XYZ file of C-alpha atoms in Angstrom:
539
model
C -31.088 224.949 -87.968
C -31.238 221.604 -89.501
C -31.932 219.748 -86.338
C -34.045 216.428 -86.936
C -33.159 214.296 -83.807
C -31.652 214.747 -80.584
C -28.018 213.753 -79.747
C -27.673 211.231 -76.539
C -26.447 213.884 -74.469
C -29.083 216.460 -75.666
C -31.969 213.717 -74.999
C -30.744 213.114 -71.453
C -29.761 216.415 -70.069
C -32.235 218.721 -71.492
C -35.278 217.124 -69.556
C -33.117 217.020 -66.355
C -32.298 220.772 -66.649
C -35.690 221.777 -67.530
C -36.767 220.500 -64.367
C -34.331 222.158 -62.328
C -31.855 219.729 -61.622
C -28.143 219.983 -61.389
C -26.354 218.004 -63.971
C -22.991 216.545 -64.653
C -22.766 215.668 -68.477
C -19.867 213.598 -69.837
C -19.625 213.518 -73.627
C -17.180 213.668 -76.358
C -16.410 217.213 -78.209
C -18.805 217.560 -80.956
C -21.922 215.891 -79.678
C -24.092 218.649 -79.153
C -23.519 219.914 -75.591
C -24.019 223.241 -76.209
C -27.715 222.887 -77.432
C -28.009 220.571 -74.412
C -27.600 223.303 -71.865
C -28.383 226.294 -74.104
C -32.047 225.416 -74.776
C -33.007 224.791 -71.054
C -31.248 228.212 -70.275
C -33.391 229.983 -72.858
C -36.438 228.569 -71.986
C -35.617 229.632 -68.293
C -35.113 233.323 -69.065
C -37.630 236.046 -68.349
C -37.476 238.659 -71.442
C -39.050 241.147 -69.377
C -36.373 241.159 -66.866
C -33.202 242.942 -68.363
C -30.854 241.482 -65.885
C -28.212 238.633 -66.375
C -30.262 235.436 -65.748
C -27.669 232.860 -67.189
C -23.875 232.787 -67.149
C -21.831 230.232 -69.356
C -18.074 229.678 -68.500
C -15.883 228.750 -71.373
C -12.114 227.952 -71.606
C -11.001 230.255 -74.690
C -12.296 233.535 -76.458
C -13.063 231.259 -79.596
C -15.240 228.818 -77.913
C -17.009 231.739 -75.901
C -17.633 233.518 -79.185
C -18.667 230.546 -80.909
C -21.082 229.327 -78.069
C -22.626 232.881 -78.221
C -23.277 232.557 -81.543
C -24.953 229.308 -81.282
C -27.275 230.440 -78.590
C -28.069 233.423 -80.665
C -29.529 231.051 -83.293
C -31.352 229.009 -80.779
C -32.879 232.145 -79.543
C -33.784 233.749 -82.787
C -37.347 233.618 -82.260
C -37.405 234.407 -78.564
C -37.868 238.078 -78.656
C -36.287 240.061 -75.955
C -33.428 237.775 -75.111
C -30.022 239.402 -75.403
C -26.610 237.286 -75.361
C -23.161 238.717 -75.025
C -19.819 237.045 -75.166
C -16.907 238.599 -72.704
C -13.557 237.780 -72.983
C -9.933 238.882 -72.768
C -8.262 240.892 -75.691
C -11.105 243.310 -75.782
C -11.230 246.647 -74.102
C -13.388 246.266 -70.860
C -15.188 249.599 -71.051
C -16.690 248.477 -74.217
C -17.948 245.396 -72.659
C -19.219 247.264 -69.889
C -21.249 249.524 -72.231
C -22.700 246.681 -73.898
C -23.550 245.217 -70.431
C -25.764 247.976 -69.778
C -27.084 248.567 -73.318
C -27.181 244.901 -74.749
C -25.632 246.103 -78.311
C -22.409 244.951 -80.170
C -19.454 247.005 -80.308
C -19.626 249.861 -82.834
C -23.410 249.782 -83.020
C -25.714 252.513 -81.995
C -26.750 252.388 -78.315
C -30.464 251.948 -78.660
C -31.975 252.198 -75.051
C -30.237 252.602 -71.828
C -33.093 250.550 -70.339
C -32.302 247.524 -72.556
C -29.968 244.883 -70.807
C -28.201 241.285 -71.252
C -29.779 238.177 -69.937
C -27.508 235.523 -70.859
C -23.619 236.071 -70.599
C -20.982 233.666 -72.284
C -17.287 234.254 -71.441
C -13.936 233.175 -70.117
C -13.500 232.859 -66.205
C -10.748 235.662 -66.073
C -13.091 238.351 -67.841
C -16.265 237.343 -65.841
C -14.558 237.502 -62.540
C -13.166 241.085 -63.547
C -16.603 242.278 -64.177
C -17.744 240.772 -61.020
C -15.061 242.888 -59.196
C -16.336 245.931 -60.956
C -19.911 245.205 -60.243
C -20.636 245.502 -64.037
C -22.053 241.868 -63.805
C -24.501 241.375 -60.819
C -25.675 237.943 -59.862
C -28.630 238.860 -58.163
C -30.979 237.324 -60.619
C -28.917 234.336 -62.052
C -30.710 231.328 -62.285
C -28.417 229.037 -63.827
C -24.518 228.812 -64.520
C -22.945 226.443 -66.809
C -19.153 225.296 -67.053
C -18.611 224.196 -70.453
C -15.379 222.037 -71.299
C -14.714 222.191 -67.598
C -11.641 219.885 -67.704
C -9.964 222.289 -70.242
C -10.577 225.150 -67.945
C -9.092 223.307 -65.092
C -6.143 222.349 -67.290
C -5.582 226.085 -67.945
C -5.392 227.054 -64.328
C -8.672 228.650 -64.070
C -9.761 226.704 -61.111
C -9.348 229.747 -58.445
C -11.421 232.050 -60.765
C -14.251 229.300 -61.382
C -14.612 228.896 -57.549
C -14.610 232.682 -57.066
C -17.403 233.173 -59.533
C -19.371 230.128 -58.255
C -19.104 231.533 -54.569
C -20.729 234.768 -55.738
C -23.977 233.144 -57.025
C -27.177 233.434 -55.226
C -28.129 230.609 -52.785
C -31.017 229.300 -55.175
C -29.436 228.879 -58.897
C -29.242 225.773 -60.962
C -25.665 224.369 -62.142
C -24.551 222.416 -64.929
C -21.228 221.144 -65.747
C -20.181 219.652 -69.176
C -16.938 217.833 -69.989
C -15.317 215.512 -72.376
C -13.368 213.896 -69.408
C -14.171 213.917 -65.743
C -10.769 214.231 -63.710
C -11.140 214.048 -59.815
C -10.618 218.032 -59.804
C -13.848 218.432 -61.610
C -15.485 216.064 -59.086
C -14.205 218.138 -56.175
C -15.952 221.135 -57.555
C -19.313 219.348 -58.248
C -19.214 218.134 -54.625
C -18.685 221.425 -53.139
C -21.027 223.832 -55.442
C -23.708 221.290 -56.739
C -26.667 220.005 -54.939
C -27.640 216.327 -55.806
C -26.389 216.451 -59.182
C -27.213 214.084 -61.649
C -24.722 212.224 -63.547
C -25.113 211.830 -67.176
C -22.742 209.762 -69.258
C -23.311 209.012 -72.795
C -19.912 207.420 -73.561
C -20.072 204.100 -71.560
C -17.780 202.113 -74.127
C -15.840 204.705 -75.968
C -14.713 208.087 -75.244
C -13.689 208.849 -78.878
C -16.394 209.098 -81.563
C -16.802 205.847 -83.183
C -17.287 207.755 -86.549
C -13.555 208.691 -86.655
C -11.234 206.306 -88.415
C -8.011 206.102 -86.118
C -4.679 204.896 -87.265
C -0.828 205.321 -86.235
C 2.157 204.923 -88.441
C 5.520 204.060 -87.289
C 8.148 206.676 -88.386
C 11.667 207.584 -87.380
C 11.976 211.230 -86.273
C 13.657 212.358 -88.979
C 11.091 211.157 -91.484
C 8.124 212.483 -89.773
C 7.716 216.005 -92.089
C 7.968 213.589 -95.113
C 5.515 211.002 -93.709
C 3.047 213.870 -92.895
C 3.410 215.295 -96.570
C 2.833 211.623 -98.076
C -0.536 211.253 -95.775
C -1.630 214.854 -96.895
C -1.090 214.151 -100.559
C -2.556 210.922 -100.479
C -5.878 211.522 -98.619
C -6.197 215.260 -99.617
C -8.229 216.383 -96.781
C -10.077 219.762 -97.865
C -9.443 221.026 -94.165
C -7.265 219.472 -91.589
C -5.416 220.211 -88.168
C -2.020 219.285 -87.326
C -1.212 219.198 -83.567
C 2.202 219.612 -82.102
C 3.479 219.419 -78.594
C 5.478 222.698 -78.533
C 5.320 226.237 -80.123
C 8.690 225.746 -81.561
C 7.636 222.662 -83.334
C 4.615 224.454 -84.855
C 6.624 227.320 -86.112
C 9.267 224.721 -87.903
C 6.423 222.652 -89.631
C 4.526 225.627 -90.850
C 7.551 226.962 -92.330
C 8.559 223.709 -93.776
C 4.947 223.011 -95.207
C 4.824 226.558 -96.694
C 7.914 226.133 -98.239
C 6.589 222.877 -99.793
C 3.738 224.764 -101.318
C 0.905 223.779 -98.795
C -1.516 226.359 -97.613
C -0.929 226.473 -93.742
C -0.927 228.709 -90.888
C 0.295 228.185 -87.356
C -1.310 228.768 -83.955
C 0.208 229.159 -80.749
C 0.379 231.040 -77.388
C 2.853 233.724 -78.441
C 0.742 235.021 -81.113
C -1.175 238.089 -80.140
C -4.934 238.451 -80.156
C -4.933 239.951 -83.429
C -2.929 237.475 -85.067
C -5.033 234.735 -83.667
C -8.004 236.107 -84.972
C -6.599 236.484 -88.406
C -5.231 232.883 -88.468
C -8.909 231.677 -87.315
C -10.578 233.321 -89.762
C -8.361 232.360 -92.677
C -8.917 228.924 -91.507
C -12.802 229.115 -91.124
C -13.196 230.986 -94.610
C -11.125 228.420 -96.497
C -7.839 230.974 -96.943
C -5.741 228.065 -95.600
C -6.268 224.384 -95.739
C -4.038 223.077 -93.007
C -3.928 224.663 -89.419
C -0.832 223.787 -87.321
C -1.340 224.320 -83.582
C -0.646 223.480 -79.977
C -3.262 221.674 -77.548
C -3.661 224.896 -75.506
C -4.034 227.218 -78.719
C -6.564 224.789 -80.203
C -9.060 224.793 -77.428
C -12.265 226.060 -78.361
C -11.603 225.608 -81.931
C -14.958 224.638 -83.717
C -14.811 224.926 -87.163
C -16.937 222.611 -89.251
C -15.602 220.506 -92.065
C -12.454 219.267 -90.614
C -11.857 216.023 -92.431
C -8.478 215.031 -90.734
C -6.580 215.468 -87.688
C -2.709 214.935 -87.739
C -1.027 214.264 -84.500
C 2.708 215.104 -85.300
C 3.405 214.418 -81.839
C 1.741 212.024 -79.549
C 0.118 214.014 -76.629
C 1.603 214.088 -73.279
C -1.936 214.003 -71.707
C -4.329 211.312 -72.950
C -7.170 213.557 -72.268
C -5.428 215.798 -75.170
C -5.670 213.090 -77.539
C -9.623 213.120 -77.013
C -9.958 216.821 -77.519
C -7.674 216.599 -80.808
C -9.569 213.998 -82.690
C -12.887 215.437 -81.405
C -12.058 218.465 -83.804
C -13.109 216.173 -87.003
C -16.089 213.835 -87.111
C -18.816 216.231 -85.655
C -22.172 216.570 -85.924
C -22.589 212.908 -87.325
C -19.845 213.484 -89.958
C -17.077 210.950 -90.531
C -13.414 212.015 -89.863
C -9.832 210.652 -89.688
C -7.303 210.723 -87.338
C -3.547 209.825 -88.154
C -0.770 209.641 -85.338
C 3.060 209.398 -86.329
C 4.972 207.565 -83.742
C 8.449 206.592 -83.229
C 10.482 204.540 -80.573
C 8.902 203.917 -77.361
C 5.665 206.126 -78.194
C 3.894 202.744 -78.919
C 3.438 202.457 -75.199
C 1.314 205.637 -74.951
C -0.690 204.332 -77.997
C -1.290 201.287 -75.708
C -2.453 203.822 -72.731
C -4.806 205.492 -74.859
C -6.461 202.442 -76.023
C -6.711 201.348 -72.720
C -8.282 204.277 -70.996
C -10.432 205.360 -74.077
C -11.683 202.053 -74.728
C -10.803 202.236 -78.544
C -8.655 200.847 -81.189
C -6.277 202.529 -82.914
C -4.852 200.504 -86.101
C -1.545 200.310 -87.055
C -1.322 201.173 -90.847
C 1.656 201.218 -93.548
C 2.429 204.683 -95.152
C 1.300 205.229 -98.863
C 4.232 203.928 -101.097
C 5.553 206.061 -103.972
C 3.772 204.067 -106.384
C 0.213 204.626 -104.178
C 0.798 208.186 -104.550
C 1.590 208.301 -108.119
C -1.729 206.201 -108.850
C -4.021 208.369 -106.578
C -2.426 211.427 -108.232
C -3.047 210.179 -111.698
C -6.577 209.171 -110.840
C -7.347 212.688 -109.858
C -5.751 214.184 -112.973
C -7.997 211.801 -115.225
C -11.115 212.657 -113.339
C -10.311 216.295 -113.857
C -9.535 215.849 -117.349
C -12.795 213.725 -117.750
C -14.909 216.501 -116.538
C -13.258 219.051 -118.955
C -13.997 217.017 -121.822
C -17.624 216.867 -121.021
C -17.960 220.536 -120.292
C -15.484 222.090 -123.011
C -15.208 221.977 -126.615
C -11.696 220.466 -127.347
C -11.418 220.359 -131.447
C -8.854 223.334 -131.694
C -6.795 221.796 -128.836
C -6.785 218.413 -130.477
C -5.456 219.968 -133.813
C -2.645 221.873 -131.686
C -1.495 218.666 -130.067
C -1.502 216.686 -133.323
C 0.590 219.333 -134.888
C 2.943 219.537 -132.173
C 3.444 215.860 -132.356
C 4.187 215.867 -136.185
C 6.733 219.149 -135.566
C 8.501 217.157 -132.601
C 8.465 213.905 -134.401
C 6.903 212.078 -131.240
C 3.216 210.315 -130.921
C 0.213 212.149 -129.201
C 0.870 209.430 -126.461
C 4.452 210.798 -125.837
C 2.849 214.351 -125.415
C 0.193 213.248 -123.094
C 2.826 211.389 -120.886
C 4.995 214.443 -120.878
C 2.205 216.392 -119.798
C 1.090 213.809 -116.830
C 4.880 214.158 -115.780
C 4.500 217.934 -115.428
C 1.457 217.710 -113.348
C 2.784 214.783 -111.268
C 6.480 215.699 -110.775
C 9.099 213.224 -109.824
C 8.310 210.074 -108.111
C 8.709 210.604 -104.279
C 11.407 208.623 -102.540
C 10.133 205.494 -100.473
C 10.030 206.316 -96.681
C 11.173 203.540 -94.575
C 9.068 202.675 -91.846
C 10.372 202.143 -88.333
C 10.759 198.645 -86.773
C 8.669 198.064 -83.837
C 10.391 198.834 -80.606
C 10.918 195.251 -79.272
C 11.966 194.052 -82.684
C 14.756 196.617 -83.092
C 15.779 195.935 -79.173
C 16.049 192.256 -80.251
C 17.823 192.665 -83.325
C 20.426 194.727 -81.534
C 20.947 192.241 -79.173
C 21.395 189.750 -81.839
C 23.993 192.023 -83.450
C 25.744 192.676 -80.125
C 26.373 188.912 -79.807
C 27.823 188.333 -83.222
C 31.292 188.921 -82.712
C 32.489 187.939 -86.390
C 30.174 191.195 -87.860
C 31.770 193.800 -85.431
C 35.075 193.720 -86.916
C 38.319 191.178 -87.755
C 39.637 189.588 -85.093
C 43.094 188.139 -84.730
C 43.208 184.388 -85.658
C 43.075 182.338 -82.437
C 44.949 179.522 -83.941
C 44.542 176.234 -82.656
C 41.835 176.149 -80.025
C 43.202 172.764 -78.575
C 46.801 173.935 -77.792
C 45.264 177.567 -77.177
C 48.154 178.718 -79.081
C 49.096 182.665 -79.017
C 45.838 183.893 -77.609
C 45.622 187.918 -77.604
C 49.166 188.177 -78.724
C 50.427 186.265 -75.555
C 53.634 183.863 -75.935
C 53.271 180.306 -74.903
C 52.057 179.984 -71.298
C 54.359 177.142 -70.756
C 53.740 174.659 -67.924
C 50.262 175.213 -66.214
C 51.215 172.956 -63.229
C 54.381 175.426 -62.512
C 52.080 178.577 -62.697
C 55.163 180.091 -64.191
C 55.312 184.207 -64.061
C 51.485 184.711 -64.164
C 50.478 188.101 -62.730
C 54.005 188.662 -61.549
C 54.387 185.530 -59.321
C 57.654 183.590 -58.741
C 56.337 180.465 -57.545
C 53.068 178.552 -56.146
C 52.530 179.903 -52.493
C 55.317 182.623 -52.823
C 54.090 186.148 -53.553
C 56.650 188.630 -54.975
C 56.993 192.443 -54.531
C 53.997 193.482 -56.305
C 51.958 192.746 -53.281
C 54.661 194.140 -50.993
C 54.864 191.087 -48.590
C 58.034 189.027 -48.249
C 56.828 185.758 -46.732
C 53.843 184.360 -44.590
C 53.053 186.549 -41.712
C 55.517 189.094 -42.307
C 54.673 192.327 -43.728
C 56.866 194.878 -45.500
C 57.641 198.515 -44.914
C 54.953 199.504 -47.292
C 52.383 198.894 -44.577
C 54.491 200.702 -42.167
C 55.119 197.837 -39.876
C 58.371 196.212 -38.809
C 57.026 193.163 -36.923
C 54.416 191.851 -35.016
C 53.670 194.408 -32.230
C 56.315 196.897 -33.626
C 54.802 200.101 -35.289
C 56.890 201.832 -37.658
C 57.728 205.783 -37.680
C 55.696 206.319 -40.727
C 52.544 206.815 -38.677
C 54.455 209.567 -36.437
C 53.173 207.688 -33.158
C 55.563 208.078 -30.033
C 57.099 205.149 -28.401
C 56.697 204.052 -24.781
C 57.619 206.997 -22.450
C 57.643 209.498 -25.614
C 55.449 212.509 -26.262
C 55.143 214.824 -29.294
C 55.324 218.483 -28.797
C 54.998 221.143 -31.541
C 57.641 223.696 -31.723
C 58.949 225.820 -34.975
C 56.039 224.581 -36.969
C 57.305 220.876 -36.651
C 56.556 217.978 -34.483
C 59.416 216.577 -32.211
C 59.604 213.600 -29.695
C 60.246 214.447 -26.127
C 60.648 212.030 -23.361
C 57.872 212.299 -20.724
C 59.061 213.517 -17.504
């Protein structure tokens, strides 16, 4: 299989699992966790016993199929061991037949006595088989939760606890995850016994072989920036992550319209559509896969050169899983994140929690892109010159140059233009958030730049400010705010003199109340008659 040395998680977890201990393993995506638990499970299986002896739970159908295929390769020379993936989207009666007979769908049933020793499946489908009693846990020795954090995020906690509670009293449990939230620790505390915690990421949660960078781009320019990065770096296979299904559809349509080989993947697709898209991506039918976080869980495709975060993930754990799709099995990879506005704070949170550094970079300019494309064309031309005989074509070029009365160099430049196309427009990078905020305050404080104000005239004499006439003598206070003189207030305040209030307040004088409030005087009372109140002397 090409293994030469064990990865750190394999080196630490395999001996513990062979000793029969429960294990909690934390390691990044793509560090060989499948072999870390599959090798001990295979070693513990009795080929003569045709009953389920090991169960592996995975968050998605794709991951279950990939894990089952990997375990088959590991058990290739272990005769008599059968592995079966069970998942949703497949008719359950066919899986029941396979569980009894140990054969794949569509193949001839060889013998009713054959059975399956290792089952790899999603929690929902495994629990369904347990209810139907088509999977019996009597002889199960080991159960593994692979990508446990993703299963909990997808709402499988109740299903997982139901499955774990159905295990025999004496069994071994292993749990592997890229992150370790509190919900996972709660499960381990309930269902594991003296578990050994194996952590191979003491400093960085993300893979060091992945070059991480972010670019400040306005939201309206994100698609143009994405195309610029794809054209400049030219990854042979890449993943683009979005936060919503709508955005996946929009970007997929836009990139297809620009001539890119792209496909979209999200939760609204049927299982058949998902399988079609994934097969195209695995087999090279499309070079770019655009997906949401939930839909991309379990994607394990080798040769992914780059991951593009079109949207900054809402959850930091999603960032770890996203970039973990590249840089797998010791290979190098790249991660590009497009940010705008206050999303820089999310980048800082990711750096802090993941103990990593995401470098800020500038987008390639139009000149950079033209230079890179020219270099590629020259490299291809050099290969053709070495491999092909071009004498006849040279004569054709010289003849065409004579007919058009131009030089061969002019023709070569025209051919370059045909392949390169027009020079792309420059993309203006967004200024840092604090700098834009500071500039906004500065612009706000500049009165002259906001519009022409009327001439204030002589500041010493105050002149005619805001269209006012001469204020006259300030000592006399004049008519400002409708006052007639110092200490005397006019009708604006409804007062006639000090201590005396006008009819506005419904009072005639001190201790005397007006009729406005409808209160009876001394010796009077109010009666209701004919719908009206009337006064009447008290008897």
